[in-house]
């Protein structure tokens, strides 16, 4: 029978092909003549019921059926009727049947039609429609035959469609893999952007596309790279987050497929209206860094698949862009650090002060040329060597070590060099690095100081004898004959002033001698004896001012190496000051103590005290506190300078602790003499 032959023929042909277009054309080519139709069409549906393919075979070429028309037919036309009811339909005369939509010339020329569903497990996978320009051309028999053919075709159509799906996905996967490969091979941001657009154009066929990035400063989206019709928009187009389609996408972090931009309320006014637009956010970490945007002049141009592909590209683009940006930022940082380093190095190198830095392990990390010169180190040979092997100067090493042990790490001292020069060295701890010393050559200052002392002592020496003559002369006048009261007063003034001046000169001479080391012959001394002898003449003075002298001394102290006369001077100076600067009724306490390797003597009073800002200077020559209280009391300002000089000459230290109005404590300490 003809029917079976036909079915057999169809099944044979269909099973040999997986090409959907081929399959559809074959079905139409075989069925059109079998029912005497003039032309026919096939609509293939995907899972969501949307038209996936529309194939038309007809005798004369007419206008192609648009996607939109197919959509309408599926919605309310004959094919739609068939899909909804899952059964075939015959239209005897299209003019009397409202299921027939005359959308094209071809449709308008049609009078009869027959349509059947292609069913696969109760699901309509397609609709086959055959037509004829004359009415009443199809009957139930035709319908039966077509239903049989449709049943047989459904499997082939479904298989071909699934195969096409799979191959499409695979093509997509390969393309995306290529995308990531291509993007990961550059760290240059501009190149990344260009490549993303290349991919969108060449691999996926999106001709009009743009990349918008969120500007750090403004927080706005700015078009950074563009292809196709959007070309002119570069740098001109800006969107606030939330504004326009791209802004909406960035704000919501959602991909968007707008089938008809002119109908979309999100579209920014004034921007040229395109047909369709897809926009996908690019997200890195947890922030939106930009938007990929693709447009097309026609409406409904993009499918869900398109949006998926664009999203995948966007995800990879986001990674590549972020990577390029981080790389650029890191490069900038590295350059900035190198520049800062170079600047700092230049400063340190050029400094006239000698600078040495060691790490926490005591190894040299830096020594500038001035330091190399001072310590006779070959340039650069010091790197990472222990300090002691680089610097030989014992005084410097002592300072360095005592500073590493000091609580705050700040220390300073004068360092004599072998060549006769003197450095003033200050050490500072550097957090996270180690310790630093800065040394300044103070040789010329020392020399000036020496010259000044020499000058002063020469002058005072020369003043000594004339003063003596004046004093003796003045005292002699009254003895030579009677003088009246006015003359006596004048003579007394002269004697008083001369005595004062003589004291000053004596002190100056004394200071000069101490500084020159004259009269500093050392011997083992018992400080208890020294103190007691010094106090002999002072008890009278304290009593006269009604000041209690409290002396709390041990029987004996460890011996120190020193000059007993000079050390007695120190005690005398401290106690004299204490009595001078303490109002009557107060107390002066003298005590002694032994500490680690040292013997210390302290003189404490309940007097006027010294403000902190004055304390640092009272050991300087001629320094006297500028206050009404002090200026009423006679003095030269040399006493403590002599004290400091003497104690320094003994390798000891002096100090003061005081608070204005609360009394003062002066002290000195000397190293205990090594026992034999
Ligand atoms: N025990 C003290 N109490 C208060 N101020 C003192 C004391 N000892 C010293 N000073 C202050 O230090 C200054 C310097 O002391 P010094 O060198 O002995 O000079 P002079 O005793 O000649 O004033 C004094 O002028 C005074 O301002
Ligand atoms: Mg004094």
XYZ file of C-alpha atoms and ligand atoms in Angstrom:
704
model
C 0.000 0.000 0.000
C 1.085 3.513 -0.771
C 0.731 4.680 2.839
C 3.097 2.075 4.253
C 5.651 2.625 1.550
C 5.628 6.288 2.373
C 6.015 5.685 6.102
C 8.828 3.268 5.499
C 10.565 5.712 3.216
C 10.261 8.459 5.803
C 11.573 6.334 8.666
C 14.551 5.223 6.566
C 15.452 8.757 5.573
C 14.994 10.223 9.014
C 17.076 7.674 10.883
C 20.090 8.494 8.764
C 20.396 12.114 9.798
C 20.982 14.127 12.979
C 20.956 17.437 11.188
C 17.746 19.146 12.247
C 17.406 21.300 9.124
C 17.958 18.309 6.907
C 15.376 16.276 8.832
C 12.750 18.992 8.608
C 13.275 19.517 4.890
C 13.026 15.767 4.286
C 9.762 15.470 6.170
C 8.232 18.351 4.235
C 9.553 17.144 0.909
C 7.942 13.738 1.443
C 4.623 14.810 2.941
C 3.695 17.726 0.675
C 3.139 15.515 -2.387
C 1.543 12.704 -0.340
C -1.521 14.836 0.493
C -1.410 16.994 -2.626
C -0.493 20.218 -0.824
C 1.301 23.059 -2.535
C 3.551 24.019 0.343
C 4.152 23.341 4.016
C 5.956 24.439 7.099
C 7.394 22.955 10.270
C 7.696 24.715 13.603
C 9.997 23.014 16.128
C 9.466 23.849 19.790
C 11.976 23.695 22.607
C 11.273 22.586 26.213
C 9.754 25.918 27.149
C 7.310 25.770 24.246
C 9.076 28.550 22.373
C 9.630 28.233 18.640
C 13.109 27.015 18.039
C 13.129 26.517 14.306
C 10.734 27.338 11.526
C 11.169 25.726 8.173
C 9.104 26.507 5.149
C 8.863 24.808 1.832
C 6.770 26.313 -0.909
C 6.500 26.464 -4.658
C 7.116 30.173 -5.156
C 9.450 32.239 -3.062
C 7.569 34.697 -0.893
C 8.445 36.960 2.012
C 10.037 35.007 4.886
C 7.953 34.583 7.993
C 9.388 36.656 10.820
C 10.072 35.287 14.265
C 7.408 37.599 15.532
C 4.849 36.129 13.118
C 5.747 32.614 14.218
C 5.238 33.710 17.790
C 1.760 35.004 16.937
C 0.838 31.851 15.082
C 1.879 29.787 18.093
C -0.093 32.011 20.354
C -3.426 32.300 18.587
C -3.061 30.760 15.134
C -3.711 27.279 13.799
C -0.384 25.908 15.105
C -1.189 27.240 18.540
C -4.564 25.496 18.472
C -2.822 22.231 17.575
C -0.160 22.626 20.269
C -2.714 23.364 22.976
C -5.062 20.505 22.123
C -2.382 18.078 21.044
C -4.453 17.023 18.048
C -4.670 17.627 14.334
C -6.918 20.166 12.619
C -8.333 20.704 9.153
C -9.198 24.177 7.836
C -11.549 23.783 4.874
C -11.703 27.444 4.048
C -9.361 29.894 5.710
C -11.781 32.736 5.146
C -14.333 31.148 7.533
C -11.851 29.973 10.144
C -10.549 32.382 12.728
C -7.641 30.082 13.612
C -6.084 31.148 10.331
C -3.986 34.293 10.677
C -3.208 35.896 7.356
C 0.123 37.409 8.263
C 1.970 37.069 4.937
C 1.031 37.105 1.262
C 1.451 33.358 1.308
C -1.020 33.095 4.167
C -3.451 35.359 2.408
C -3.236 33.193 -0.730
C -4.019 30.042 1.235
C -7.557 28.626 1.326
C -7.239 25.178 2.893
C -4.825 23.889 5.503
C -4.152 20.802 7.594
C -1.952 20.794 10.726
C -0.781 18.012 13.050
C 1.271 17.958 16.257
C 4.561 16.050 16.542
C 4.109 14.320 19.894
C 6.881 12.867 22.021
C 5.764 11.406 25.356
C 2.728 13.661 25.533
C 4.849 16.718 24.725
C 4.466 18.664 21.513
C 7.888 18.971 19.915
C 6.660 20.548 16.706
C 3.789 21.335 14.353
C 3.547 20.310 10.713
C 1.253 22.480 8.565
C 0.386 21.841 4.894
C -1.584 24.273 2.734
C -3.302 24.716 -0.606
C -4.556 27.852 -2.401
C -7.972 26.269 -3.040
C -10.608 25.509 -0.391
C -11.678 21.985 0.708
C -8.507 20.179 -0.383
C -7.905 18.115 2.800
C -10.048 15.418 4.435
C -9.929 12.998 7.440
C -7.874 10.508 5.465
C -5.195 13.096 4.833
C -5.260 13.942 8.479
C -4.783 10.275 9.437
C -1.831 9.885 7.141
C -0.222 13.071 8.435
C -0.729 11.960 12.045
C 1.116 8.731 11.315
C 3.929 10.603 9.639
C 4.062 13.070 12.524
C 4.350 10.253 15.044
C 7.236 8.783 13.187
C 8.924 12.151 12.659
C 8.679 13.257 16.265
C 11.496 10.985 17.424
C 13.796 12.089 14.619
C 13.037 15.762 15.236
C 13.558 15.412 18.960
C 16.841 13.547 18.509
C 18.152 16.059 16.016
C 17.084 18.885 18.289
C 18.794 17.340 21.334
C 21.916 16.693 19.309
C 21.935 20.270 18.151
C 21.541 21.373 21.766
C 24.483 19.293 22.875
C 26.762 20.420 20.084
C 25.783 23.997 20.706
C 26.631 23.686 24.393
C 29.918 22.067 23.525
C 30.776 24.807 21.107
C 29.905 27.277 23.809
C 32.041 25.502 26.393
C 35.019 25.389 24.074
C 34.564 29.031 23.239
C 34.415 29.971 26.926
C 37.501 27.953 27.615
C 39.238 29.855 24.882
C 38.032 33.081 26.441
C 39.633 32.318 29.768
C 42.837 31.256 28.061
C 42.990 34.399 26.045
C 42.200 36.720 28.942
C 44.633 35.136 31.365
C 47.531 35.651 29.027
C 47.751 39.396 29.553
C 48.102 41.600 32.617
C 47.507 44.806 30.732
C 44.073 46.270 31.448
C 43.560 47.864 28.033
C 44.508 44.628 26.369
C 42.098 42.688 28.542
C 39.263 45.032 27.544
C 40.097 44.775 23.841
C 40.260 41.009 24.025
C 36.909 40.744 25.775
C 35.316 42.761 22.973
C 37.171 40.706 20.346
C 35.700 37.588 21.841
C 32.197 39.003 21.989
C 32.425 40.016 18.341
C 34.318 37.173 16.756
C 33.447 34.154 18.841
C 29.883 34.979 19.734
C 28.906 37.347 16.975
C 27.795 40.276 19.156
C 28.808 43.116 16.878
C 27.774 46.060 19.051
C 29.255 45.668 22.485
C 30.710 47.776 25.251
C 32.537 47.444 28.546
C 31.623 49.848 31.339
C 33.770 50.031 34.452
C 32.975 51.573 37.819
C 35.255 54.579 38.302
C 36.861 54.527 41.706
C 36.695 58.283 42.252
C 33.157 59.000 41.107
C 31.646 55.572 41.730
C 29.992 55.925 38.319
C 29.952 53.566 35.385
C 32.056 54.787 32.508
C 32.287 53.305 29.030
C 35.868 52.119 28.666
C 35.887 50.144 25.433
C 33.395 49.773 22.644
C 32.864 47.987 19.346
C 30.455 48.452 16.481
C 27.735 51.076 16.454
C 28.436 52.136 20.002
C 31.929 53.360 19.034
C 31.196 57.045 19.544
C 30.083 56.481 23.092
C 33.588 55.891 24.514
C 34.327 58.171 27.427
C 31.188 60.155 26.766
C 28.704 57.817 28.325
C 28.515 57.788 32.112
C 25.881 56.239 34.292
C 25.264 56.546 37.958
C 24.799 53.199 39.637
C 21.086 52.516 39.365
C 20.675 54.760 36.349
C 19.876 53.384 32.882
C 19.952 49.722 31.983
C 23.666 49.278 32.762
C 23.255 51.153 36.049
C 20.255 49.024 36.997
C 22.244 45.873 36.322
C 25.173 47.113 38.419
C 22.910 48.094 41.310
C 20.940 44.840 41.348
C 23.865 42.598 40.400
C 21.525 40.818 37.991
C 21.907 40.070 34.303
C 19.219 41.638 32.168
C 17.853 40.888 28.704
C 15.727 43.767 27.439
C 13.818 42.616 24.326
C 12.710 46.112 23.373
C 14.623 49.035 24.784
C 12.167 51.640 23.527
C 9.507 50.050 25.747
C 11.690 49.741 28.836
C 11.263 52.291 31.633
C 14.884 51.799 32.773
C 16.217 53.191 29.532
C 17.880 56.595 29.915
C 16.259 59.325 27.916
C 18.427 60.988 25.325
C 20.493 57.875 24.747
C 20.002 56.552 21.237
C 17.389 53.866 21.412
C 18.388 50.471 20.194
C 16.192 47.441 19.656
C 17.438 44.839 22.091
C 20.012 45.106 24.821
C 21.659 42.685 27.198
C 23.619 43.870 30.201
C 25.495 41.682 32.677
C 27.312 42.784 35.826
C 31.004 41.981 36.274
C 31.627 41.059 39.894
C 35.021 40.649 41.547
C 35.210 39.637 45.164
C 32.026 41.152 46.465
C 31.937 44.336 44.504
C 30.570 45.178 41.090
C 33.467 46.411 38.984
C 31.553 47.011 35.774
C 28.999 45.903 33.208
C 29.191 44.094 29.863
C 26.665 45.492 27.429
C 25.538 44.062 24.085
C 23.024 45.655 21.746
C 21.252 44.931 18.526
C 19.123 47.157 16.266
C 16.188 44.679 16.137
C 13.904 43.888 19.021
C 13.805 40.372 20.549
C 17.292 39.624 19.286
C 18.632 37.791 22.318
C 17.597 34.514 23.930
C 18.192 33.070 27.393
C 21.152 31.237 25.900
C 22.647 34.551 24.808
C 22.296 35.922 28.302
C 23.944 32.821 29.742
C 26.889 33.106 27.348
C 27.324 36.791 28.106
C 27.224 36.058 31.840
C 29.990 33.480 31.475
C 32.139 35.919 29.520
C 31.442 38.600 32.131
C 32.528 36.328 34.967
C 35.843 35.640 33.285
C 36.302 39.218 32.181
C 35.789 40.349 35.788
C 38.577 38.053 36.976
C 40.937 39.189 34.229
C 40.197 42.879 34.796
C 40.674 42.583 38.541
C 43.903 40.714 37.998
C 45.215 43.384 35.635
C 44.236 46.127 38.060
C 45.882 44.440 41.038
C 48.996 43.921 38.989
C 49.076 47.578 37.984
C 48.474 48.685 41.592
C 51.227 46.439 42.835
C 53.599 47.775 40.211
C 52.815 51.351 41.166
C 53.406 50.501 44.812
C 56.699 48.818 44.055
C 57.880 51.813 42.053
C 56.800 54.207 44.806
C 58.640 52.177 47.426
C 61.763 52.036 45.294
C 61.612 55.802 44.788
C 61.185 56.480 48.496
C 64.053 54.152 49.229
C 66.287 55.882 46.733
C 65.434 59.267 48.246
C 66.104 58.087 51.781
C 69.330 56.467 50.700
C 70.472 59.670 49.050
C 69.703 61.626 52.215
C 71.542 59.178 54.451
C 74.457 58.902 52.056
C 74.818 62.635 51.722
C 74.492 63.349 55.438
C 77.590 64.870 57.005
C 76.700 63.128 60.261
C 77.967 59.572 60.583
C 75.082 57.084 60.694
C 75.221 53.421 61.684
C 72.245 51.080 61.886
C 72.323 47.520 63.196
C 69.579 44.941 63.204
C 68.253 43.383 66.398
C 70.995 40.781 66.224
C 73.665 43.483 66.382
C 74.693 43.116 62.738
C 75.360 46.174 60.625
C 72.617 46.911 58.110
C 73.700 50.414 57.182
C 76.762 52.592 57.462
C 76.862 55.815 55.492
C 80.057 57.138 53.880
C 80.623 59.552 56.787
C 80.522 56.627 59.225
C 82.821 54.545 57.028
C 85.267 57.414 57.073
C 85.046 57.972 60.834
C 85.555 54.322 61.740
C 87.957 53.513 58.950
C 85.718 50.867 57.399
C 86.162 49.812 53.766
C 83.040 50.950 51.887
C 80.425 48.237 51.719
C 82.452 45.577 53.526
C 80.368 45.969 56.657
C 77.154 44.455 55.295
C 75.627 42.051 57.831
C 78.757 41.803 59.959
C 78.622 42.034 63.766
C 79.261 45.634 64.837
C 82.327 44.772 66.925
C 84.090 43.389 63.869
C 83.449 46.568 61.911
C 84.034 49.281 64.515
C 87.088 49.163 66.758
C 86.489 52.304 68.817
C 86.050 51.026 72.396
C 84.154 54.084 73.657
C 81.611 53.748 70.886
C 81.115 50.049 71.549
C 80.609 50.736 75.262
C 77.969 53.338 74.451
C 76.302 51.020 71.959
C 76.105 48.175 74.421
C 74.880 50.264 77.331
C 72.183 51.631 75.054
C 70.966 48.234 73.930
C 70.497 47.549 77.627
C 68.907 50.871 78.547
C 65.146 50.823 78.929
C 64.318 53.313 76.234
C 67.450 52.803 74.141
C 68.240 56.532 73.969
C 71.807 57.323 74.991
C 74.412 59.876 74.158
C 78.082 60.432 74.852
C 81.218 61.989 73.511
C 83.407 59.585 71.591
C 87.091 60.506 71.208
C 88.652 59.210 68.013
C 92.223 57.977 67.577
C 93.020 60.911 65.293
C 92.183 63.427 68.023
C 88.730 64.330 66.828
C 85.688 64.059 69.078
C 82.233 62.853 68.068
C 78.990 63.417 69.864
C 77.033 60.153 69.454
C 73.344 59.603 70.047
C 71.694 56.214 69.818
C 68.047 55.546 69.120
C 66.123 52.293 68.898
C 64.228 51.822 65.632
C 61.148 49.681 66.043
C 61.264 46.604 63.860
C 64.791 47.300 62.690
C 67.236 47.500 65.559
C 69.343 50.393 66.729
C 70.741 53.489 65.127
C 73.549 55.846 66.069
C 74.029 59.333 64.679
C 77.389 60.957 65.310
C 78.388 64.536 64.823
C 81.929 65.812 64.772
C 82.207 68.285 67.681
C 85.998 68.650 67.549
C 85.777 72.360 66.778
C 83.309 72.912 69.627
C 85.616 71.134 72.035
C 88.470 73.277 70.800
C 86.453 76.467 71.298
C 85.540 75.350 74.780
C 89.185 74.684 75.570
C 90.235 78.075 74.235
C 87.558 79.768 76.270
C 88.660 78.025 79.455
C 92.255 78.873 78.739
C 91.381 82.511 78.155
C 89.306 82.694 81.324
C 92.013 81.110 83.438
C 94.705 83.383 81.977
C 92.617 86.456 82.651
C 91.671 85.340 86.165
C 95.243 84.535 86.919
C 96.297 88.023 85.841
C 93.466 89.560 87.883
C 94.505 87.781 91.074
C 97.427 90.008 92.154
C 95.900 93.430 91.328
C 92.766 92.456 93.287
C 94.926 91.468 96.197
C 96.647 94.868 96.089
C 93.321 96.736 95.950
C 91.936 94.788 98.884
C 95.002 95.249 101.056
C 95.137 98.933 100.137
C 91.504 99.534 100.937
C 91.762 97.812 104.284
C 94.897 99.858 105.078
C 93.361 103.328 104.518
C 91.466 103.621 107.880
C 94.587 102.511 109.718
C 96.637 105.303 108.132
C 94.600 108.154 109.547
C 91.096 109.192 110.654
C 88.271 108.774 108.084
C 84.735 110.101 108.299
C 81.610 107.928 108.059
C 81.051 108.543 104.338
C 84.667 107.581 103.598
C 84.315 104.462 105.789
C 81.157 103.406 103.903
C 82.906 103.828 100.559
C 85.891 101.811 101.764
C 83.563 99.022 102.997
C 81.841 98.931 99.600
C 85.212 98.576 97.885
C 86.287 95.773 100.214
C 82.985 93.931 99.734
C 83.067 94.152 95.938
C 86.723 93.217 95.790
C 86.113 90.196 98.007
C 83.241 89.099 95.757
C 85.328 89.552 92.643
C 88.220 87.675 94.244
C 85.895 84.757 95.016
C 84.761 84.699 91.388
C 88.325 84.755 90.163
C 89.273 81.968 92.568
C 86.376 79.846 91.360
C 87.286 80.454 87.739
C 90.879 79.529 88.376
C 89.736 76.465 90.235
C 87.464 75.404 87.404
C 90.276 75.909 84.932
C 92.552 73.736 87.030
C 89.948 70.990 87.426
C 89.245 71.007 83.692
C 92.956 70.823 82.945
C 93.246 67.921 85.369
C 95.577 69.858 87.682
C 95.401 68.841 91.345
C 93.479 65.669 90.545
C 95.953 63.118 91.790
C 93.955 60.014 92.702
C 94.188 57.672 95.649
C 91.807 55.220 97.329
C 89.350 57.353 99.309
C 86.841 56.672 102.048
C 83.890 58.896 101.146
C 82.535 58.804 104.720
C 85.710 60.589 105.876
C 85.583 63.026 102.959
C 81.998 64.004 103.786
C 82.619 64.374 107.502
C 85.622 66.633 106.969
C 83.723 68.777 104.466
C 80.874 69.256 106.945
C 83.111 70.667 109.688
C 82.932 74.276 108.562
C 79.295 74.040 107.413
C 77.570 73.113 110.657
C 78.095 76.670 111.940
C 76.530 78.122 108.805
C 73.475 75.870 109.089
C 72.983 76.725 112.717
C 73.215 80.463 111.942
C 70.307 80.085 109.517
C 68.414 77.736 111.867
C 68.602 74.854 109.456
C 68.843 71.337 110.810
C 71.679 69.246 109.373
C 70.852 65.552 109.411
C 73.759 63.279 108.690
C 73.022 59.600 108.165
C 76.235 57.941 107.134
C 77.396 54.352 107.580
C 80.611 53.577 109.424
C 82.415 53.003 106.195
C 81.764 52.658 102.482
C 83.682 50.738 99.844
C 86.702 52.740 98.753
C 86.672 54.773 95.553
C 89.596 56.073 93.548
C 89.657 59.838 93.857
C 91.155 63.077 95.011
C 89.895 63.713 98.590
C 90.278 67.500 98.358
C 88.325 67.757 95.114
C 85.639 65.348 96.337
C 85.385 67.418 99.520
C 84.740 70.422 97.250
C 81.840 68.580 95.668
C 80.220 67.877 99.034
C 80.854 71.457 100.200
C 79.205 72.845 97.085
C 76.114 70.654 97.424
C 75.669 71.405 101.119
C 76.407 75.136 100.735
C 73.770 75.394 98.015
C 71.301 73.406 100.118
C 71.741 75.804 103.021
C 71.683 78.861 100.720
C 68.503 77.910 98.911
C 66.579 76.640 101.945
C 64.726 79.145 104.120
C 65.330 79.100 107.885
C 63.615 76.268 109.775
C 64.276 73.767 106.963
C 66.283 70.596 106.969
C 69.293 69.421 104.968
C 69.939 65.691 104.962
C 73.208 64.074 103.925
C 73.154 60.373 103.184
C 75.229 57.726 101.473
C 74.440 54.427 99.829
C 76.095 51.652 97.973
C 74.564 50.372 94.743
C 75.688 48.046 91.961
C 79.385 48.866 91.655
C 78.917 52.434 92.847
C 78.981 54.556 95.983
C 76.520 57.446 95.991
C 76.253 60.524 98.213
C 73.019 62.515 98.312
C 72.222 65.945 99.756
C 68.530 66.593 100.214
C 66.972 69.881 101.252
C 63.504 71.255 101.912
C 64.244 74.510 100.075
C 62.914 76.455 97.137
C 63.401 73.681 94.570
C 64.208 73.967 90.871
C 61.782 73.904 87.955
C 62.243 71.058 85.476
C 63.225 73.363 82.613
C 66.110 74.785 84.705
C 67.395 71.429 85.921
C 69.152 70.576 82.671
C 71.242 73.773 82.786
C 72.194 74.363 86.399
C 75.433 72.401 85.901
C 76.483 74.836 83.161
C 78.976 77.574 83.914
C 77.431 80.810 85.179
C 73.913 79.423 85.059
C 71.729 80.658 87.861
C 67.958 80.250 87.960
C 66.297 83.507 86.953
C 63.935 84.140 89.835
C 63.527 86.848 92.447
C 64.298 84.316 95.168
C 67.611 83.273 93.647
C 68.840 86.711 92.617
C 68.521 87.895 96.227
C 71.076 85.237 97.191
C 74.694 85.903 96.262
C 76.495 83.498 93.948
C 78.527 83.141 90.769
C 76.816 80.219 89.061
C 80.116 78.342 88.961
C 79.709 75.979 91.928
C 77.804 73.199 90.164
C 79.972 73.571 87.049
C 83.016 72.803 89.202
C 81.127 69.883 90.811
C 80.322 68.403 87.418
C 83.855 68.847 86.210
C 85.289 67.104 89.258
C 82.853 64.181 89.167
C 83.373 63.747 85.413
C 87.100 63.711 86.057
C 86.499 60.812 88.450
C 84.465 58.842 85.906
C 81.333 59.315 88.029
C 77.943 60.920 87.466
C 75.907 63.726 89.060
C 72.172 64.298 89.157
C 69.435 66.414 90.560
C 65.855 65.615 91.450
C 63.692 68.546 92.367
C 60.308 70.122 92.214
C 59.727 73.839 92.427
C 58.823 74.768 96.019
C 59.316 71.210 97.262
C 63.074 71.020 97.867
C 65.873 69.390 95.905
C 68.088 66.343 96.074
C 71.571 66.560 94.560
C 73.726 63.497 94.278
C 76.856 62.051 92.805
C 78.110 58.510 92.398
C 81.588 57.104 91.829
C 82.622 53.639 90.752
C 83.883 51.442 93.569
C 87.646 51.000 93.336
C 88.639 47.528 92.156
C 89.831 45.575 95.190
C 93.384 44.322 95.039
N 69.828 73.197 96.637
C 69.358 74.039 95.734
N 68.062 74.465 95.783
C 67.572 75.307 94.855
N 68.291 75.774 93.821
C 69.563 75.402 93.719
C 70.155 74.504 94.649
N 71.444 74.302 94.250
C 71.629 75.010 93.130
N 70.511 75.681 92.790
C 70.313 76.528 91.623
O 71.363 76.262 90.739
C 72.068 77.437 90.431
C 73.514 77.128 90.208
O 74.135 76.724 91.388
P 75.628 77.033 91.586
O 76.334 76.611 90.357
O 76.090 76.433 92.851
O 75.648 78.600 91.620
P 75.435 79.612 92.836
O 75.325 78.793 94.062
O 76.654 80.408 92.790
O 74.195 80.346 92.488
C 71.754 78.314 91.588
O 71.895 79.681 91.249
C 70.357 77.992 91.928
O 69.497 78.674 91.063
Mg 76.760 77.407 94.706
